XYZ file of C-alpha atoms in Angstrom:
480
model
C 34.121 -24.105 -28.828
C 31.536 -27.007 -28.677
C 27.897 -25.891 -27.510
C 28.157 -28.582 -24.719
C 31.697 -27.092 -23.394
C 30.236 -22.832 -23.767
C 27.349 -24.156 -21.619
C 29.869 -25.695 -18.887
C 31.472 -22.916 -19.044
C 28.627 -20.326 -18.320
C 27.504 -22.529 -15.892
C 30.830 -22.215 -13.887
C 30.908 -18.408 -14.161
C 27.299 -18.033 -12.810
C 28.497 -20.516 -9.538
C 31.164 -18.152 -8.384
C 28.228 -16.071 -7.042
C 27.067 -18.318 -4.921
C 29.999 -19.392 -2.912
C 30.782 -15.438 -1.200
C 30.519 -15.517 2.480
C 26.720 -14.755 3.965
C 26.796 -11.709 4.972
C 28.982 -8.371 3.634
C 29.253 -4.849 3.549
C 30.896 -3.007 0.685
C 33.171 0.196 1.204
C 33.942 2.873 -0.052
C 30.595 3.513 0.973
C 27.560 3.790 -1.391
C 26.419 0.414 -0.502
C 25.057 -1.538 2.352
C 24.649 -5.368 1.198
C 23.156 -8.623 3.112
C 23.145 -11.747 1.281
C 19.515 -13.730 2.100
C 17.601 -16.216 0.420
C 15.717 -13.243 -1.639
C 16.854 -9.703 -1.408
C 15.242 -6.785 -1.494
C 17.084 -3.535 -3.588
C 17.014 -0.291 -2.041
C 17.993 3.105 -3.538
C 18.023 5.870 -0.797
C 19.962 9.090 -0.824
C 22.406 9.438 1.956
C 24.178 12.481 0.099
C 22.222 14.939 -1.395
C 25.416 16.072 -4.110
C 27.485 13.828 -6.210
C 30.952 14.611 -7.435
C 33.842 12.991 -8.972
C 35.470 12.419 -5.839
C 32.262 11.016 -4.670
C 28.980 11.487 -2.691
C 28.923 15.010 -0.270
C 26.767 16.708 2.248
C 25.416 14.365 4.337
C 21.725 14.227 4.123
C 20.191 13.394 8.061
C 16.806 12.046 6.920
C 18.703 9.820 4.445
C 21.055 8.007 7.193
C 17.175 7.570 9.287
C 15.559 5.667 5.631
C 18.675 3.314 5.763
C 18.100 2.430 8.918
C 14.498 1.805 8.811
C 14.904 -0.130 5.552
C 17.652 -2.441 7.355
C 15.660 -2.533 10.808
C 12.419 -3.842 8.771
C 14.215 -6.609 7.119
C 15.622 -7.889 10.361
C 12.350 -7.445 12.091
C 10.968 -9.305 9.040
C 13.690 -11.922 9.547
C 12.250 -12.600 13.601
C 8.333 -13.038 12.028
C 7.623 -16.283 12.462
C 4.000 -15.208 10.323
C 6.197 -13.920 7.623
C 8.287 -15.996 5.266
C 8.942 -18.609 7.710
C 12.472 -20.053 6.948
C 13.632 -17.340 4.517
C 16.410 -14.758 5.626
C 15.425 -11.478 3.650
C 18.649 -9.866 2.193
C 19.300 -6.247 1.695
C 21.200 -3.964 -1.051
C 20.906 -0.150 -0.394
C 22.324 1.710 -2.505
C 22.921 5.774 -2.126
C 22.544 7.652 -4.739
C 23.164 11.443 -3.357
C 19.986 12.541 -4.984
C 21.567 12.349 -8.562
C 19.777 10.995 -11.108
C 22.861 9.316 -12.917
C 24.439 7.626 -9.946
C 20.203 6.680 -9.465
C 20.716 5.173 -13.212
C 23.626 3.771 -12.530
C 22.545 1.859 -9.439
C 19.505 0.467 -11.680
C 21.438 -0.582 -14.271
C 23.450 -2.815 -11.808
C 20.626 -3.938 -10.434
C 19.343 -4.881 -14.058
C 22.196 -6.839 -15.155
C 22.555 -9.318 -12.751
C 18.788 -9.859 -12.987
C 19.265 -12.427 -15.902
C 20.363 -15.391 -13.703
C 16.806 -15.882 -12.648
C 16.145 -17.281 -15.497
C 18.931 -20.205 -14.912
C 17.212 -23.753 -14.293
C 17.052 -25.667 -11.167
C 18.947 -28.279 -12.348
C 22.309 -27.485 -12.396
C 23.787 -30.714 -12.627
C 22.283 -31.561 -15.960
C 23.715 -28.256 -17.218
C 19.917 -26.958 -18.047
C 20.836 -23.324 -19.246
C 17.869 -21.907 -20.206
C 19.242 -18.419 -20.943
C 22.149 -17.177 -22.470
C 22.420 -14.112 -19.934
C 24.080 -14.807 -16.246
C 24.688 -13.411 -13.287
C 28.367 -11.790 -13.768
C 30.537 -11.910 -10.785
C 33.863 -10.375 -10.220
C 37.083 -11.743 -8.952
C 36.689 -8.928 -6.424
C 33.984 -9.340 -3.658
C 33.470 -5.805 -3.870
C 31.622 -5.557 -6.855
C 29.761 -8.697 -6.212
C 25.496 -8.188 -7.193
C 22.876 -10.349 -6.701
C 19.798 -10.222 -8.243
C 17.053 -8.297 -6.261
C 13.263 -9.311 -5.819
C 12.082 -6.133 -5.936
C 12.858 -2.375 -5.272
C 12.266 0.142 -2.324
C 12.630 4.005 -4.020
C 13.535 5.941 -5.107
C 12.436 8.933 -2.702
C 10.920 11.786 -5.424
C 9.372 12.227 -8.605
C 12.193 13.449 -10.418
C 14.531 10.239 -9.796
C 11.607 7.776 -10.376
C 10.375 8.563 -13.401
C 14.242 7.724 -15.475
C 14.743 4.558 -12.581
C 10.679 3.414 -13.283
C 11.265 3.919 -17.223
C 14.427 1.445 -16.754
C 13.010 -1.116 -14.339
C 9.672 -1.032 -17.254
C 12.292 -2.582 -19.470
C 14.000 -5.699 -17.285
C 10.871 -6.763 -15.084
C 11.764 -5.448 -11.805
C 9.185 -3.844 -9.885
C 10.148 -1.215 -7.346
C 7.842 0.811 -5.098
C 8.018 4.486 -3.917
C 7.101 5.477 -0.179
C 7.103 9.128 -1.700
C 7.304 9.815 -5.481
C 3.657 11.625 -6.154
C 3.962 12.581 -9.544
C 0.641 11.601 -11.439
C 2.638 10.882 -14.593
C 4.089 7.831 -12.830
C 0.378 6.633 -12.903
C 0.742 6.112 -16.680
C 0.596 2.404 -18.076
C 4.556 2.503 -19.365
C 5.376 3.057 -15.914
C 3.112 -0.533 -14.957
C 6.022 -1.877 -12.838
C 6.477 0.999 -10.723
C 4.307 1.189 -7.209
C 3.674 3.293 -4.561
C 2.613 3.403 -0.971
C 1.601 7.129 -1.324
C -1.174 8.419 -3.125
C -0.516 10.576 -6.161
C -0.879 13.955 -6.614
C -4.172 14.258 -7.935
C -5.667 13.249 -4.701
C -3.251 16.345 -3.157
C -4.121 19.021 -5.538
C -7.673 17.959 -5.117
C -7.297 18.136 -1.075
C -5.401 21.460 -1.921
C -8.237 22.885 -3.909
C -10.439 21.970 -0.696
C -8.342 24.049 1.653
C -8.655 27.153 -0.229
C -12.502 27.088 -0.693
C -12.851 26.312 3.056
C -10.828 29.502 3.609
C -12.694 31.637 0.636
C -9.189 32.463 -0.942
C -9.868 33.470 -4.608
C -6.539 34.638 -5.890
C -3.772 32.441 -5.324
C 0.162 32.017 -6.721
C 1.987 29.086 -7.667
C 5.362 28.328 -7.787
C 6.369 24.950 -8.993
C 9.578 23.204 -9.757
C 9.967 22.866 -13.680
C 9.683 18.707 -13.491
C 7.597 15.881 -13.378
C 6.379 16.565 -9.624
C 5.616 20.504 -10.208
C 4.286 20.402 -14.013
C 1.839 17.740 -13.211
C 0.983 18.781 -9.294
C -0.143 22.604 -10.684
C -2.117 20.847 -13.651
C -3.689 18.797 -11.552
C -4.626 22.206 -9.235
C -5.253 23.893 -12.161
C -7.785 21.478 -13.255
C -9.292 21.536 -9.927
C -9.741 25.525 -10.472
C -11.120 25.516 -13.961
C -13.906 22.440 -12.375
C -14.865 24.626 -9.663
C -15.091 27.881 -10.608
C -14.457 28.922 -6.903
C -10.794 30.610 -7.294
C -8.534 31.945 -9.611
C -4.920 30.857 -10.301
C -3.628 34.334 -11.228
C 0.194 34.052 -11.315
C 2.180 31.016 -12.370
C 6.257 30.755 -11.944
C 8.084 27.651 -12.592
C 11.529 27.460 -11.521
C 14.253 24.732 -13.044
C 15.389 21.770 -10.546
C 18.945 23.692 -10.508
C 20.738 26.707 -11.887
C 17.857 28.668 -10.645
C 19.403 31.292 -8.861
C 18.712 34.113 -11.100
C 15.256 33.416 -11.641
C 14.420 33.820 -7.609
C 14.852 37.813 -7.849
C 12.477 38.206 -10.852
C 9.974 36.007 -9.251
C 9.726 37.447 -5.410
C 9.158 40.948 -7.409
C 6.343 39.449 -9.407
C 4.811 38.438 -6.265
C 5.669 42.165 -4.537
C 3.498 43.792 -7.683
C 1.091 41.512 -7.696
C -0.741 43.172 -4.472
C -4.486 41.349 -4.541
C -2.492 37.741 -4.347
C -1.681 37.074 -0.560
C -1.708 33.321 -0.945
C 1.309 31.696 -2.855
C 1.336 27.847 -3.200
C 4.851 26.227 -3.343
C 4.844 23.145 -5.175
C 8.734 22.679 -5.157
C 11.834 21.160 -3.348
C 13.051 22.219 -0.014
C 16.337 23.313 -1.514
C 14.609 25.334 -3.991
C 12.426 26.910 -1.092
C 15.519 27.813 1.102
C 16.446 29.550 -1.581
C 13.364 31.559 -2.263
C 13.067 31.996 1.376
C 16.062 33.628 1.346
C 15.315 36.239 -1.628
C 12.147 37.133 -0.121
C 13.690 37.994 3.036
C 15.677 40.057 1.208
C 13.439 41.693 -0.449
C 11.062 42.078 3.068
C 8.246 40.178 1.060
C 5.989 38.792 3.627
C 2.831 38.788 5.216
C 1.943 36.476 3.026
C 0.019 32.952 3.256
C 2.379 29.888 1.639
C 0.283 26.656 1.312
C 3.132 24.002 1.058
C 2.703 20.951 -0.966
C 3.878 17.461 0.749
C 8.196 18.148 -0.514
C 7.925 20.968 1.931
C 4.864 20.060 4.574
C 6.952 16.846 5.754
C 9.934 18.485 6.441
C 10.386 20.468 9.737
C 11.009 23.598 10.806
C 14.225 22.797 12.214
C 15.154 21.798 8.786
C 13.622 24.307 6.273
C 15.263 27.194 8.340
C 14.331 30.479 9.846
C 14.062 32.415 6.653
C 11.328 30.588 5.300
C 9.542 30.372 8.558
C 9.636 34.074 8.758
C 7.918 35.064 5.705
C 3.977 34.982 7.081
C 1.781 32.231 7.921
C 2.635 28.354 6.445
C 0.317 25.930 5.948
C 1.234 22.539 4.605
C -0.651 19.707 2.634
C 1.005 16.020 3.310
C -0.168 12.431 3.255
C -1.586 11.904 6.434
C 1.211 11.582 9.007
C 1.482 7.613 10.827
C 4.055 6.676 13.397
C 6.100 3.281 14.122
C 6.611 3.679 18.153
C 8.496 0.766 17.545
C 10.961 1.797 15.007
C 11.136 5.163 16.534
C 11.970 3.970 20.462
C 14.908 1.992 18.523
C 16.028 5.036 16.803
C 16.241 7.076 19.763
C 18.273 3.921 21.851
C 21.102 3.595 19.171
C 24.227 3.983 20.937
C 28.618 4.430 18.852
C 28.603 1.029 21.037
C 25.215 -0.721 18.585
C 26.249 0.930 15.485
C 29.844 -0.485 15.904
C 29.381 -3.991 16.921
C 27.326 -4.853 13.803
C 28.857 -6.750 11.013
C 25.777 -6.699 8.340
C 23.870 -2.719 8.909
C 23.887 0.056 8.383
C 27.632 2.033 8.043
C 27.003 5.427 7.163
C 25.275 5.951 10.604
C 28.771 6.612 12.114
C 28.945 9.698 9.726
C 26.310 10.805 11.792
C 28.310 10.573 14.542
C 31.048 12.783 13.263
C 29.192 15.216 11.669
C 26.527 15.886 15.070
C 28.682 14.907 17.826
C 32.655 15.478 16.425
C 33.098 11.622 17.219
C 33.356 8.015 15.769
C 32.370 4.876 16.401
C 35.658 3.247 15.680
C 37.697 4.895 17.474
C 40.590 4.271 14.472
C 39.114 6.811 12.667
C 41.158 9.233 11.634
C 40.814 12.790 13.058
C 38.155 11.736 15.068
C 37.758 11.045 19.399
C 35.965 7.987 20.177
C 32.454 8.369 21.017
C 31.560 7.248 24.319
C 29.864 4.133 23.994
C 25.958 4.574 25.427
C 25.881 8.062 23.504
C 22.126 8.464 22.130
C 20.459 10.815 19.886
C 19.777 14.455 21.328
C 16.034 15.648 20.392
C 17.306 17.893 18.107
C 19.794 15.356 15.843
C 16.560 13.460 15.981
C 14.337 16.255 14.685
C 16.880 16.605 11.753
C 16.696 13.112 10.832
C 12.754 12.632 10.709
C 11.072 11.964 8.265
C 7.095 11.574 8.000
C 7.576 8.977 4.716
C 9.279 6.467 6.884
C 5.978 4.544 7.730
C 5.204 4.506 4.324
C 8.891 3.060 3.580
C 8.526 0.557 6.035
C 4.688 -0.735 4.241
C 6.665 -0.579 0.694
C 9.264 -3.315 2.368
C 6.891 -5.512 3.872
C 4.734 -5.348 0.694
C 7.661 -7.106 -0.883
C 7.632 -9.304 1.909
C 4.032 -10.493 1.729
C 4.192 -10.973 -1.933
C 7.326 -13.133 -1.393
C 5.744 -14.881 1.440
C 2.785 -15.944 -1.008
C 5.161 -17.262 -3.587
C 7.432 -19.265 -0.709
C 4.028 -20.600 0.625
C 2.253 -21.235 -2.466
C 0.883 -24.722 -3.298
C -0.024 -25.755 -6.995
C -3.034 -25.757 -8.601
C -3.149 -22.437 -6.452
C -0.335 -20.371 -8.358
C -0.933 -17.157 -10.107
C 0.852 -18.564 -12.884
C -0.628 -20.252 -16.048
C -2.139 -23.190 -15.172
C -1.839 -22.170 -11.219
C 1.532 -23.000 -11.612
C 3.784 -21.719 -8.706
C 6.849 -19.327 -9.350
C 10.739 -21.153 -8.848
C 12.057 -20.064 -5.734
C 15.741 -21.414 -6.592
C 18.029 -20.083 -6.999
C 16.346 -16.971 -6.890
C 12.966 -15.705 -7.085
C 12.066 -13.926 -10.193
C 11.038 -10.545 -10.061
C 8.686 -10.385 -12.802
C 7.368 -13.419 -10.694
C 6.985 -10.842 -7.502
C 5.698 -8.204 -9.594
C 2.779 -10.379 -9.802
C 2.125 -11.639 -6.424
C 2.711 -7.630 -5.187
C -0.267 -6.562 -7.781
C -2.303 -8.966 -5.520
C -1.048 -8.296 -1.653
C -3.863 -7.380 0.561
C -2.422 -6.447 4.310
C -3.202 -3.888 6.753
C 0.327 -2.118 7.373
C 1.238 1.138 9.488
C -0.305 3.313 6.636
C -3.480 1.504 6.547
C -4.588 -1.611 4.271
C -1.928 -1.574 1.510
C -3.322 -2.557 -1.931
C -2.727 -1.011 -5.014
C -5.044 -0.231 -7.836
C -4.003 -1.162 -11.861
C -2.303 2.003 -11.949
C -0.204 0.717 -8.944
C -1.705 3.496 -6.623
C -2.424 2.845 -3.282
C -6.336 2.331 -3.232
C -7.090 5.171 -0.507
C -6.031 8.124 -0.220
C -5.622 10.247 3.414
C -4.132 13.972 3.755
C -3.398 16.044 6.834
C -3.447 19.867 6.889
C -0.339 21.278 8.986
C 0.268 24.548 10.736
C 3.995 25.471 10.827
């Protein structure tokens, strides 16, 4: 095959993509997808298990981050201030809190990412690379490339995603992933709307002094997020001399089960300790929670790091609220009225009549109310059409890293708007050049812009520091 005809060729295969309808939403589903003139990539867990036969246990909080990441692009979308004349697009993608469907996600994201690099002028047949966007005869599988990434939620997931988007230029930021390892420099393309946990252990640290506590426990999850969260106290102890870390347990991220007797009875013997510090998952704590109650350990003062102080009551359960007194750390707690009032107003009737949102919601319905949407669904009433929210479904689904979701998206959006809007010699790019916008913005392009975004967002002014830190840092203390 001539050079001339392989380029006429590749140039055919990457137009396919273009020609799918605007807008579509792909099922079975572990993807919600919005075609838009750039598109921002989302990984959120709606499940928190994955399985063969696919994603299980729905995961409340999860079905509330999908709809605040598809609410902020449309309110995006109605800003005349903000990309004027450019529809944002979405792809959210669930990965159940598994790191290889997380991977997996990423990699699609990653190989479609290629066609940026395809010229303007398609006529002439200017390839410049060798890599394009692959399409599929089904419209199912169909990927375009993203401008950037929202998530994922946790340490744990971020640090394999963060290693991979390193490698192919894409830049994602975190509205929750604290681990201080992610501040390294291999992880330069990774962000994050939430301070690390440093600035936590540190904040930590201060709570016990203020309360005179010189013995304390810690139990941390045997990752990224515990390892480096009890260093970082640890260092804080050894700086101050004020109080002593006198029993450390670290429990694995799963097949832990047999490790939660041995610990609780560590704790029971260990009588001059009455302040434990729990630097792990809520799953994990549920857990412990439960062995403790079983052994009739309490009486005892838990300080809960932000995994735990961010969740409610409602959802950690009674056993764990029944041990003694809890006390939580978290970044300091901001509220959207806005986003909330339309959370609490979503009716079977809203959910339904969209084309281009957010589908899992109507597993809400049928797990909380024993009713669809649709009212085709199989083994399933109809739900009655103005249905809303009850306080309680609503108190499941919070989630105090919203705000800080919804500042990661329009992040994104600023730093797009500044490449849309940008007018040469005034470019970030050599020369002041300004970034392609067609057919797609380049992420590596965004990456740039996002390193220089100055904006005052829900969370405060969002601009991040070389590490891609958030440059301040804010903590409340909570009483469960």
């Amino acid at each position: 095959m001539k050079m001339a005809d392989f380029r006429q060729l590749t140039l055919v295969f990457c137009l396919c993509v273009v020609n799918f309808p605007k807008i579509y939403t792909q099922r079975p589903f572990d993807r919600v997808f919005k075609q838009g003139d750039a598109i921002i990539g989302s990984l959120l867990a709606v499940h928190t298990e994955n399985s063969e036969d696919g994603c299980r246990n729905l995961f409340l909080p999860g079905i509330n981050r999908v709809e605040a990441a598809v609410y902020t692009i449309e309110q995006i979308n109605k800003n005349a201030k903000v990309l004027p004349n450019v529809q944002l697009g979405y792809d959210i993608r669930d990965y159940c809190k598994d790191r290889t469907k997380a991977m997996e996600h990423s990699y699609a994201f990653s190989t479609h990412i290629h066609f940026l690099d395809v010229d303007r002028d398609f006529v002439n047949h200017n390839i410049t690379s060798s890599a394009c966007l692959q399409c599929s005869v089904s419209k199912d599988n169909v990927t375009f490339p993203i401008a950037a990434m929202v998530g994922p939620y946790g340490s744990r997931n971020s640090l394999q995603v963060a290693g991979l988007l390193q490698v192919v230029n894409i830049p994602a930021i975190s509205p929750s992933a604290t681990s201080e390892e992610l501040s390294w420099s291999f992880y330069r393309k990774f962000l994050r709307t939430v301070p690390p946990d440093n600035f936590q252990a540190r904040a930590m640290a201060d709570l016990i002094d203020y309360f005179k506590w010189k013995y304390v426990a810690v139990i941390a999850v045997e990752h990224s997020y515990g390892l480096y969260g009890f260093r970082a106290l640890e260092h804080e102890s050894l700086q101050r001399q004020t109080f002593c870390i006198g029993l450390v347990e670290y429990i694995t991220p799963t097949r832990y089960e047999s490790r939660l007797k041995p610990i609780i009875e560590k704790l029971r013997r260990a009588e001059n300790i009455k302040v434990i510090i729990l630097w792990i998952g809520s799953t994990i704590a549920t857990d412990l929670a439960r062995e403790a109650h079983r052994q009739n350990f309490k009486e005892r003062i838990w300080i809960m790091s932000d995994s735990l102080a961010t969740k409610t009551p409602e959802y950690l359960g009674s056993d764990l609220m029944s041990l003694g007194i809890y006390l939580g750390i978290q970044p300091k707690q901001f509220n959207d009225a806005n986003y909330e009032d339309y959370l609490k107003n979503i009716t079977p009737k809203i959910t339904d009549n969209r084309l281009d949102s957010n589908d899992w919601f109507d597993f809400l319905w049928r797990q909380e109310f024993n009713c669809s949407a649709n009212n085709n669904t199989p083994g399933y009433k109809q739900c009655p059409g103005d249905l809303k929210i009850s306080n309680e479904v609503y108190l499941k689904m919070s989630d105090d890293f919203i705000p800080y979701q919804i500042d990661a998206t329009y992040a994104i959006a600023h730093a797009l708007d500044m490449i849309y809007m940008c007018k040469e010699p005034f470019g970030l790019l050599p020369g002041g050049a300004c970034p392609k916008t067609y057919p797609f913005v380049s992420s590596s392009d965004v990456y740039l812009y996002l390193r220089n975004v100055s904006f005052v967002g829900i969370t405060g002014r969002i601009e991040f520091d070389a590490n891609g830190d958030p440059l301040q840092a804010l903590y409340d203390f909570v009483s469960f």
